[in-house]
Every structure is written in structure tokens, then in C-alpha cells.
Short mmCIF file of C-alpha atoms in Angstrom, two decimals:
data_model
loop_
_atom_site.label_atom_id
_atom_site.label_comp_id
_atom_site.label_asym_id
_atom_site.label_seq_id
_atom_site.Cartn_x
_atom_site.Cartn_y
_atom_site.Cartn_z
CA MET W 813 32.20 4.06 14.94
CA ILE W 814 32.91 7.63 15.91
CA SER W 815 34.30 8.69 19.23
CA LEU W 816 34.61 12.21 20.46
CA THR W 817 36.33 13.67 23.48
CA LYS W 818 35.65 17.03 24.93
CA CYS W 819 38.75 19.17 25.35
CA SER W 820 39.29 22.26 27.38
CA ALA W 821 41.18 24.98 25.49
CA SER W 822 44.17 22.82 24.68
CA SER W 823 46.01 22.01 21.53
CA LEU W 824 44.74 19.66 18.86
CA THR W 825 46.75 17.94 16.21
CA CYS W 826 45.66 15.55 13.47
CA SER W 827 48.43 13.17 14.33
CA SER W 828 47.00 12.68 17.79
CA PHE W 829 44.01 10.75 16.41
CA SER W 830 44.37 7.02 16.25
CA THR W 831 42.06 4.95 14.10
CA ARG W 832 41.19 1.32 14.65
CA LYS W 833 38.37 -0.96 13.51
CA LEU W 834 36.15 -2.28 16.23
CA PRO W 835 34.09 -5.46 15.92
CA LEU W 836 30.34 -4.85 15.52
CA ALA W 837 29.16 -8.27 16.47
CA ARG W 838 27.82 -7.81 19.97
CA PRO W 839 24.87 -5.43 20.48
CA GLN W 840 25.80 -4.50 24.03
CA LEU W 841 27.14 -1.49 25.89
CA LEU W 842 30.71 -0.99 24.75
CA THR W 843 33.43 1.21 26.20
CA LEU W 844 35.55 2.69 23.45
CA PRO W 845 39.24 3.41 23.95
CA THR W 846 39.98 6.88 25.18
CA ILE W 847 41.80 9.27 22.90
CA ASN W 848 44.25 11.93 23.93
CA ASN W 849 43.57 15.07 21.91
CA VAL W 850 45.88 18.01 22.00
CA GLU W 851 44.99 21.39 20.63
CA GLN W 852 47.45 24.11 19.64
CA SER W 853 46.83 27.61 20.90
CA THR W 854 48.66 30.55 22.35
CA ASN W 855 47.91 29.27 25.81
CA PRO W 856 50.19 26.79 27.48
CA SER W 857 49.66 23.28 26.24
CA ARG W 858 47.31 21.32 28.46
CA LEU W 859 46.14 17.78 28.14
CA CYS W 860 42.39 17.37 27.77
CA SER W 861 40.39 15.25 30.15
CA GLN W 862 40.17 11.65 29.09
CA LYS W 863 36.62 10.29 29.04
CA PRO W 864 35.34 6.99 27.74
CA LEU W 865 32.51 7.00 25.19
CA TYR W 866 29.52 4.67 25.19
CA LEU W 867 27.14 3.67 22.45
CA SER W 868 23.49 4.22 23.37
CA SER W 869 22.30 1.93 20.59
CA THR W 870 24.13 -0.69 18.56
CA GLU W 871 20.99 -2.34 17.25
CA SER W 872 21.23 -0.80 13.85
CA LEU W 873 25.00 -1.24 13.57
CA ALA W 874 24.52 -4.78 12.33
CA LEU W 875 25.27 -4.31 8.68
CA VAL W 876 22.00 -5.74 7.39
CA LYS W 877 21.42 -5.13 3.71
CA ARG W 878 17.76 -4.39 4.21
CA LYS W 879 18.39 -0.78 5.13
CA ARG W 880 20.36 1.55 3.04
CA VAL W 881 21.07 3.96 5.87
CA THR W 882 21.79 2.86 9.42
CA GLU W 883 21.50 5.28 12.27
CA CYS W 884 23.05 5.01 15.71
CA GLN W 885 23.68 7.39 18.56
CA ALA W 886 26.68 7.84 20.82
CA TYR W 887 26.95 9.91 23.94
CA GLU W 888 29.78 11.06 26.17
CA ALA W 889 30.16 9.37 29.52
CA ASP W 890 29.21 12.50 31.45
CA ARG W 891 26.91 14.05 28.85
CA SER W 892 23.30 13.19 28.01
CA ARG W 893 23.08 14.90 24.61
CA PRO W 894 23.32 12.33 21.80
CA ILE W 895 25.62 12.58 18.82
CA GLU W 896 23.75 11.53 15.68
CA ILE W 897 25.67 9.29 13.31
CA ASN W 898 24.56 8.21 9.84
CA ILE W 899 26.34 5.32 8.22
CA GLU W 900 25.56 4.90 4.54
CA LEU W 901 25.72 1.31 3.46
CA PRO W 902 26.86 0.60 -0.08
CA GLY W 903 24.51 -0.91 -2.62
CA GLU W 904 20.74 -0.89 -2.93
CA ASP W 905 18.23 -3.57 -2.23
CA ALA W 906 17.16 -4.08 -5.83
CA ALA W 907 15.58 -7.42 -5.07
CA GLN W 908 13.19 -5.86 -2.55
CA ARG W 909 12.20 -3.12 -4.98
CA ALA W 910 11.61 -5.68 -7.69
CA LYS W 911 9.45 -7.71 -5.31
CA ILE W 912 7.31 -4.66 -4.51
CA GLY W 913 7.00 -3.92 -8.23
CA VAL W 914 5.76 -7.45 -8.84
CA TYR W 915 3.21 -7.05 -6.01
CA PHE W 916 1.89 -3.82 -7.53
CA ALA W 917 1.72 -5.15 -11.09
CA THR W 918 -0.04 -8.32 -9.92
CA TRP W 919 -2.44 -6.38 -7.70
CA TRP W 920 -3.48 -4.01 -10.51
CA ALA W 921 -3.78 -6.76 -13.12
CA LEU W 922 -5.91 -8.99 -10.87
CA ASN W 923 -8.14 -6.06 -9.95
CA VAL W 924 -8.74 -5.11 -13.58
CA VAL W 925 -9.57 -8.72 -14.52
CA PHE W 926 -11.94 -9.06 -11.55
CA ASN W 927 -13.84 -5.88 -12.41
CA ILE W 928 -14.25 -6.93 -16.04
CA TYR W 929 -15.61 -10.40 -15.23
CA ASN W 930 -17.68 -9.08 -12.35
CA LYS W 931 -19.43 -6.60 -14.63
CA LYS W 932 -19.99 -9.28 -17.29
CA VAL W 933 -21.63 -11.54 -14.69
CA LEU W 934 -23.81 -8.76 -13.31
CA ASN W 935 -24.97 -7.74 -16.79
CA ALA W 936 -26.23 -11.28 -17.43
CA PHE W 937 -27.11 -12.22 -13.85
CA PRO W 938 -28.22 -9.10 -11.90
CA TYR W 939 -28.13 -10.63 -8.43
CA PRO W 940 -25.33 -8.86 -6.53
CA TRP W 941 -25.99 -10.59 -3.20
CA LEU W 942 -25.30 -14.05 -4.60
CA THR W 943 -22.39 -12.75 -6.68
CA SER W 944 -20.82 -11.25 -3.54
CA THR W 945 -21.39 -14.49 -1.63
CA LEU W 946 -19.72 -16.58 -4.34
CA SER W 947 -16.68 -14.27 -4.29
CA LEU W 948 -16.19 -14.82 -0.56
CA ALA W 949 -16.95 -18.55 -0.83
CA ALA W 950 -14.30 -19.09 -3.51
CA GLY W 951 -11.62 -17.35 -1.47
CA SER W 952 -12.56 -19.18 1.73
CA LEU W 953 -12.44 -22.55 -0.06
CA MET W 954 -9.07 -21.77 -1.64
CA MET W 955 -7.52 -20.89 1.71
CA LEU W 956 -9.01 -23.87 3.55
CA ILE W 957 -7.49 -26.17 0.91
CA SER W 958 -4.16 -24.32 1.18
CA TRP W 959 -4.12 -24.78 4.95
CA ALA W 960 -5.14 -28.45 4.74
CA THR W 961 -2.40 -29.25 2.21
CA ARG W 962 0.17 -27.10 4.07
CA VAL W 963 0.70 -24.94 1.00
CA ALA W 964 0.09 -21.96 3.29
CA GLU W 965 0.98 -21.79 6.96
CA VAL W 966 -2.02 -22.30 9.23
CA PRO W 967 -2.59 -19.13 11.29
CA LYS W 968 -2.31 -19.44 15.06
CA VAL W 969 -5.37 -17.58 16.24
CA ASN W 970 -7.52 -17.69 19.34
CA PHE W 971 -10.95 -16.55 20.44
CA ASP W 972 -9.75 -12.99 21.06
CA PHE W 973 -8.61 -12.78 17.44
CA TRP W 974 -12.02 -13.80 16.08
CA LYS W 975 -13.74 -11.48 18.53
CA ALA W 976 -11.65 -8.54 17.34
CA LEU W 977 -12.15 -9.58 13.70
CA PHE W 978 -15.96 -9.64 13.91
CA PRO W 979 -16.65 -5.87 13.54
CA VAL W 980 -14.04 -5.73 10.78
CA ALA W 981 -15.84 -8.56 8.95
CA VAL W 982 -19.24 -6.85 9.34
CA ALA W 983 -17.91 -3.63 7.80
CA HIS W 984 -16.10 -5.59 5.07
CA THR W 985 -19.28 -7.48 4.19
CA ILE W 986 -21.35 -4.31 3.92
CA GLY W 987 -18.72 -2.59 1.80
CA HIS W 988 -18.32 -5.58 -0.52
CA VAL W 989 -22.06 -6.02 -1.12
CA ALA W 990 -22.66 -2.28 -1.55
CA ALA W 991 -19.89 -2.02 -4.18
CA THR W 992 -21.31 -5.03 -6.06
CA VAL W 993 -24.82 -3.53 -5.96
CA SER W 994 -23.37 -0.29 -7.36
CA MET W 995 -21.63 -2.07 -10.24
CA SER W 996 -24.84 -3.93 -11.08
CA LYS W 997 -26.59 -0.59 -11.67
CA VAL W 998 -23.94 1.72 -13.16
CA ALA W 999 -20.72 1.55 -15.18
CA VAL W 1000 -17.59 0.18 -13.51
CA SER W 1001 -15.81 3.48 -14.19
CA PHE W 1002 -18.50 5.50 -12.40
CA THR W 1003 -18.43 3.22 -9.35
CA HIS W 1004 -14.67 3.63 -9.03
CA ILE W 1005 -14.84 7.38 -9.54
CA ILE W 1006 -17.22 7.64 -6.59
CA LYS W 1007 -15.12 5.19 -4.58
CA SER W 1008 -12.12 7.47 -5.05
CA GLY W 1009 -13.90 9.71 -2.54
CA GLU W 1010 -13.19 7.28 0.31
CA PRO W 1011 -10.51 9.58 1.88
CA ALA W 1012 -13.17 12.25 2.43
CA PHE W 1013 -15.25 9.78 4.44
CA SER W 1014 -12.16 8.71 6.35
CA VAL W 1015 -11.32 12.26 7.43
CA LEU W 1016 -14.92 13.16 8.31
CA VAL W 1017 -15.51 10.02 10.36
CA SER W 1018 -12.18 10.34 12.15
CA ARG W 1019 -12.75 14.03 12.88
CA PHE W 1020 -16.36 14.03 14.07
CA LEU W 1021 -16.72 10.55 15.58
CA LEU W 1022 -13.22 9.87 16.87
CA GLY W 1023 -12.14 13.46 17.56
CA GLU W 1024 -8.94 13.08 15.53
CA ALA W 1025 -7.46 16.30 14.17
CA PHE W 1026 -5.62 16.62 10.86
CA PRO W 1027 -3.26 19.25 9.46
CA MET W 1028 -4.71 21.84 7.11
CA PRO W 1029 -3.25 20.27 3.91
CA VAL W 1030 -5.34 17.15 4.56
CA TYR W 1031 -8.55 19.17 4.73
CA LEU W 1032 -7.60 21.12 1.61
CA SER W 1033 -6.99 17.88 -0.31
CA LEU W 1034 -10.65 16.96 0.24
CA VAL W 1035 -11.79 19.89 -1.93
CA PRO W 1036 -10.73 18.34 -5.26
CA ILE W 1037 -11.91 14.89 -4.11
CA ILE W 1038 -15.43 16.04 -3.26
CA GLY W 1039 -15.61 18.48 -6.17
CA GLY W 1040 -14.36 15.92 -8.70
CA CYS W 1041 -16.79 13.24 -7.52
CA ALA W 1042 -19.69 15.72 -7.62
CA LEU W 1043 -18.75 16.85 -11.13
CA ALA W 1044 -18.50 13.26 -12.36
CA ALA W 1045 -21.84 12.36 -10.77
CA VAL W 1046 -23.88 15.22 -12.25
CA THR W 1047 -22.43 14.66 -15.73
CA GLU W 1048 -22.76 10.84 -15.75
CA LEU W 1049 -24.84 9.80 -18.76
CA ASN W 1050 -26.18 6.61 -17.15
CA PHE W 1051 -26.64 7.91 -13.61
CA ASN W 1052 -28.54 5.65 -11.23
CA THR W 1053 -29.41 6.56 -7.65
CA ILE W 1054 -29.02 3.01 -6.30
CA GLY W 1055 -25.66 2.67 -8.01
CA PHE W 1056 -24.48 6.01 -6.62
CA MET W 1057 -25.66 5.24 -3.08
CA GLY W 1058 -24.10 1.78 -3.23
CA ALA W 1059 -20.68 3.28 -3.96
CA MET W 1060 -21.12 5.85 -1.17
CA ILE W 1061 -22.17 3.20 1.37
CA SER W 1062 -19.19 1.10 0.30
CA ASN W 1063 -16.85 4.04 1.01
CA LEU W 1064 -18.31 4.52 4.49
CA ALA W 1065 -18.21 0.81 5.31
CA PHE W 1066 -14.58 0.41 4.25
CA VAL W 1067 -13.62 3.43 6.38
CA PHE W 1068 -15.11 1.73 9.44
CA ARG W 1069 -13.42 -1.54 8.41
CA ASN W 1070 -10.06 0.21 8.50
CA ILE W 1071 -10.82 1.86 11.84
CA PHE W 1072 -11.96 -1.40 13.47
CA SER W 1073 -8.97 -3.22 12.01
CA LYS W 1074 -6.52 -0.62 13.32
CA LYS W 1075 -8.01 -0.57 16.81
CA GLY W 1076 -8.98 -4.21 17.33
CA MET W 1077 -6.20 -6.06 15.53
CA LYS W 1078 -3.28 -4.19 17.10
CA GLY W 1079 -0.70 -6.67 18.37
CA MET W 1080 -2.17 -9.63 16.47
CA SER W 1081 0.67 -11.45 14.73
CA VAL W 1082 -1.05 -12.78 11.59
CA SER W 1083 0.35 -12.46 8.08
CA GLY W 1084 -1.52 -10.36 5.53
CA MET W 1085 -2.54 -13.42 3.51
CA ASN W 1086 -3.95 -15.31 6.49
CA TYR W 1087 -5.57 -12.18 7.88
CA TYR W 1088 -7.58 -11.67 4.72
CA ALA W 1089 -8.40 -15.39 4.57
CA CYS W 1090 -9.89 -15.28 8.07
CA LEU W 1091 -11.73 -12.08 7.16
CA SER W 1092 -13.25 -13.77 4.09
CA ILE W 1093 -14.41 -16.79 6.07
CA MET W 1094 -16.12 -14.69 8.73
CA SER W 1095 -17.66 -12.36 6.12
CA LEU W 1096 -19.03 -15.37 4.26
CA LEU W 1097 -20.74 -16.64 7.43
CA ILE W 1098 -22.25 -13.20 8.00
CA LEU W 1099 -23.38 -12.63 4.41
CA THR W 1100 -24.90 -16.02 3.50
CA PRO W 1101 -28.14 -15.81 5.54
CA PHE W 1102 -28.76 -12.22 4.38
CA ALA W 1103 -28.20 -13.15 0.74
CA ILE W 1104 -30.74 -15.99 1.03
CA ALA W 1105 -33.26 -13.67 2.70
CA VAL W 1106 -32.88 -10.81 0.19
CA GLU W 1107 -32.76 -12.78 -3.07
CA GLY W 1108 -33.32 -16.48 -2.37
CA PRO W 1109 -32.64 -19.79 -4.17
CA LYS W 1110 -35.73 -19.61 -6.40
CA VAL W 1111 -34.70 -16.27 -7.88
CA TRP W 1112 -31.13 -17.50 -8.29
CA ALA W 1113 -32.19 -20.67 -10.10
CA ALA W 1114 -34.36 -18.77 -12.58
CA GLY W 1115 -31.72 -16.14 -13.16
CA TRP W 1116 -28.97 -18.73 -13.60
CA GLN W 1117 -30.98 -20.66 -16.17
CA SER W 1118 -31.70 -17.47 -18.11
CA ALA W 1119 -28.03 -16.39 -18.07
CA VAL W 1120 -26.74 -19.79 -19.25
CA SER W 1121 -29.31 -19.89 -22.07
CA GLN W 1122 -28.21 -16.43 -23.25
CA ILE W 1123 -24.44 -16.63 -22.74
CA GLY W 1124 -23.78 -20.35 -22.88
CA PRO W 1125 -21.10 -22.28 -20.96
CA ASN W 1126 -18.89 -19.19 -20.87
CA PHE W 1127 -21.15 -17.77 -18.16
CA VAL W 1128 -19.99 -20.43 -15.72
CA TRP W 1129 -16.38 -19.46 -16.47
CA TRP W 1130 -17.22 -15.79 -15.88
CA VAL W 1131 -18.68 -16.56 -12.45
CA ALA W 1132 -15.68 -18.71 -11.48
CA ALA W 1133 -13.21 -16.12 -12.75
CA GLN W 1134 -14.77 -13.15 -10.95
CA SER W 1135 -14.95 -15.17 -7.71
CA VAL W 1136 -11.33 -16.36 -7.83
CA PHE W 1137 -9.86 -13.06 -9.01
CA TYR W 1138 -11.73 -11.15 -6.29
CA HIS W 1139 -9.99 -13.16 -3.61
CA LEU W 1140 -6.60 -13.06 -5.33
CA TYR W 1141 -6.45 -9.30 -5.82
CA ASN W 1142 -7.49 -8.65 -2.22
CA GLN W 1143 -5.03 -11.23 -0.93
CA VAL W 1144 -2.17 -9.66 -2.88
CA SER W 1145 -3.10 -6.18 -1.61
CA TYR W 1146 -3.00 -7.40 2.02
CA MET W 1147 0.28 -9.21 1.38
CA SER W 1148 1.78 -6.04 -0.10
CA LEU W 1149 0.95 -4.18 3.13
CA ASP W 1150 3.51 -6.43 4.84
CA GLN W 1151 6.20 -5.13 2.47
CA ILE W 1152 5.49 -1.43 1.93
CA SER W 1153 4.59 1.71 3.86
CA PRO W 1154 0.98 2.98 4.10
CA LEU W 1155 1.95 5.97 1.91
CA THR W 1156 3.27 3.73 -0.88
CA PHE W 1157 0.14 1.59 -0.56
CA SER W 1158 -2.12 4.65 -0.87
CA ILE W 1159 -0.31 5.79 -4.01
CA GLY W 1160 -0.56 2.26 -5.43
CA ASN W 1161 -4.28 2.19 -4.65
CA THR W 1162 -4.77 5.47 -6.53
CA MET W 1163 -2.91 4.12 -9.56
CA LYS W 1164 -4.96 0.92 -9.36
CA ARG W 1165 -8.18 2.89 -9.56
CA ILE W 1166 -6.94 4.74 -12.62
CA SER W 1167 -6.09 1.46 -14.36
CA VAL W 1168 -9.54 0.03 -13.58
CA ILE W 1169 -11.37 3.15 -14.81
CA VAL W 1170 -9.41 3.38 -18.07
CA SER W 1171 -9.54 -0.34 -18.85
CA SER W 1172 -13.29 -0.62 -18.15
CA ILE W 1173 -14.04 2.37 -20.41
CA LEU W 1174 -12.03 0.79 -23.21
CA ILE W 1175 -13.44 -2.74 -22.85
CA PHE W 1176 -17.11 -1.87 -22.29
CA HIS W 1177 -17.03 1.17 -24.62
CA THR W 1178 -18.50 3.33 -21.89
CA PRO W 1179 -19.54 6.75 -23.27
CA VAL W 1180 -17.69 9.50 -21.42
CA GLN W 1181 -18.19 13.23 -21.81
CA PRO W 1182 -15.11 15.48 -21.50
CA ILE W 1183 -16.56 17.18 -18.42
CA ASN W 1184 -17.16 13.78 -16.85
CA ALA W 1185 -13.56 12.75 -17.52
CA LEU W 1186 -12.40 16.04 -16.01
CA GLY W 1187 -14.35 15.33 -12.82
CA ALA W 1188 -12.78 11.87 -12.56
CA ALA W 1189 -9.29 13.30 -13.06
CA ILE W 1190 -9.82 15.97 -10.39
CA ALA W 1191 -11.12 13.40 -7.89
CA ILE W 1192 -8.18 11.05 -8.46
CA LEU W 1193 -5.71 13.94 -8.23
CA GLY W 1194 -7.29 14.90 -4.91
CA THR W 1195 -6.86 11.31 -3.70
CA PHE W 1196 -3.18 11.46 -4.57
CA LEU W 1197 -2.76 14.81 -2.80
CA TYR W 1198 -4.53 13.39 0.25
CA SER W 1199 -2.09 10.46 0.42
CA GLN W 1200 0.80 12.93 0.36
CA ALA W 1201 -0.70 15.33 2.92
CA LYS W 1202 -1.69 12.51 5.30
CA GLN W 1203 1.99 11.67 5.82
#
């Protein structure tokens, strides 16, 4: 606690300050003891006016270990200008940092495993609509069982929640299917290189459809993103138009998903895990009839029989693994949003994409030209710069 009195040209001595510890328990308006300050000068000694001091905020004075620095403000009784006070609390929250590190490591590992098994399934069973449906179905079933057995807390949602979630689920469904279609046609690394251009779509949609303005560094960060993606696309050895368009549509859909989520879900008190569970359930209901119409059970049955005859029982494990790991990596990413800032999440997402690209190239022995690798590096660097400039 710091108190300050305003003196008029009078003497001041160090011995005139008295120090005492005040209890910090009650977050209410407190009147601090007045202090007589005397100042030495050539003028006759005059006592300064005695004024009580009040604290404008004691909320952050509770010495909670969550925050390393606590800020409060004090103001003089007859003055409105605040005095800023920073109180540095000893120690660091190592446990919280370790928890975030575990979230990131788990998120990246699950995402890499999902992409590997997803590509293996699509190579043997090229039906992305059913593959996407199974991914959502596995996650929905897992969460319904978790709620029924009380392993996870049942979310308290109402009709307004589901109404606000619907456009988010539509955009999520389109983005999920489009990304799966892309990976069924091109290499995993190429899909993720193109998907690293999502910030460009975000800025363009926000600027021209929502009228949102951005600082110049944000616009400049789009240059390496767009240039890197273009360079990677034109030098891709196994370029496929459907695969390229699928990744682009996925970018656009996920941008709208984020916009709808930000606008419609504001004020909804649902945890990240339950939010994604509800999103999966609604997306599954939206996707299922379209998957049946586009591909159909007859095509699925023939394709399944062909895949099992070629791969053997391992194919069933691949399908189960890609479905479960898809839900888990998305669930962990939504849970991590409850613990970290959007900037930290953006940086983590960039690093995740790098890990997926590198691991898929190594595992599937994807041929990569140096110029293609340069384009990928430029695009990912631009994504990192965008995350910095956006803040």
C-alpha cells in the first residue's frame, strides 16, 4: 500500500514518514491514515494539509499466485488523477506453465497421429464424406458416454445456445469435409501448406464483409503468406485442382466458423471441451444426410470390402484411430483456449502445422523440391508474423 499526501512548499523529512502494514482482506473502500509530511526549505516551516487517501481498486490486491504482477490504483481524496502502483509478487507459476506445455505437446502429437492415420485411410478408402462423418460420430459418441457416466460435467445449455451454435456448426462441417477432400487428393504436407494461408482469408473477409480495419503490419504480413502459398502450389509435384480448392474452401469455412463463434457465442458459459462436443454433435447431424446423398451406402460397402481385402484387419484400426484422434486433438485445442491467450494459441497453431508438414513428409516419403520447401517456409513465417502483428 502506498499513500501520498500533497504538500504546499513546506519542509519534508524522512523521519516524518511512518510505516505500518495494513490488512488486505476486505476488497472495499478503505481510508488510510493521514500522514504529516514536513519539508525543509528557506521559507518558514508550514504544516502541509492533511488529506485521507482512498483506494480506487483493491480487487487485485488479493495476493493470488496466479498473477505475477498485481496492479492497483490509488487516488487522493480531492484529486481524480490515479497513481499507478505495481506490486511484484515473488515466485512464478511454474505449474501453470507446465500445464500449458503439456496441452501444446498433446495437441501437436494428437494432430500428427490423426493426419497420418487419416491419410492412410484415404489412400485405401477414398471416400472423404464417410471418413469425415465417422470422425464426428466417434467424438460425439465419446462425449455422450462421458456425460452419461459423469466423467465429464454435463453442459447446461438452452435453446439459444443451440441456435447460436448452428451457423458455427455449418461452417465447421464445410471446413472439415473440404480439408478431408483435399487430403484425399494431394499430400498431407501440401494441404497444410495451403491451410497456412487461413490468416489471409480472415483479414480479407473481416475487411470487406465486416468493415473491420487492421494496422498496416497486419496487411504486410499477408504478403509472405500469399506469396509462399503460391510458390508452394506452382512447384508442387503432385498438384491436384480438387485438392487445392478443398484446402482453400476449408480456410474460408473456418474463418466464418471463427466469426460466427465470436459473435454468436459471446456470453455463453460453456467449457472448451463441452463446447467442441456440442459442435461435433450438431455437425454430425448436419453432415450425415449430405454424406449419404453424395456417396451412399452401396459405394461405402464396396469400398470397405476392397480396403479390408487389400490392407487386412489393420484397416479397421486405422479408421478407428483417425476418428478418435480427430476428436481428441480438436478437444485439446479448445481446452487449451481456456488456459492461454489468443496470441499464444496462434503461435502454437503455427508450430503445430510445421510438425504435421515435417512428420508427413518423413513418414510418407513425399518428394519435395527445394523451391517447394522454400514456399512452405515463407508461408509459415508469414503466419507467424501475422500472429505477432495482429496483437
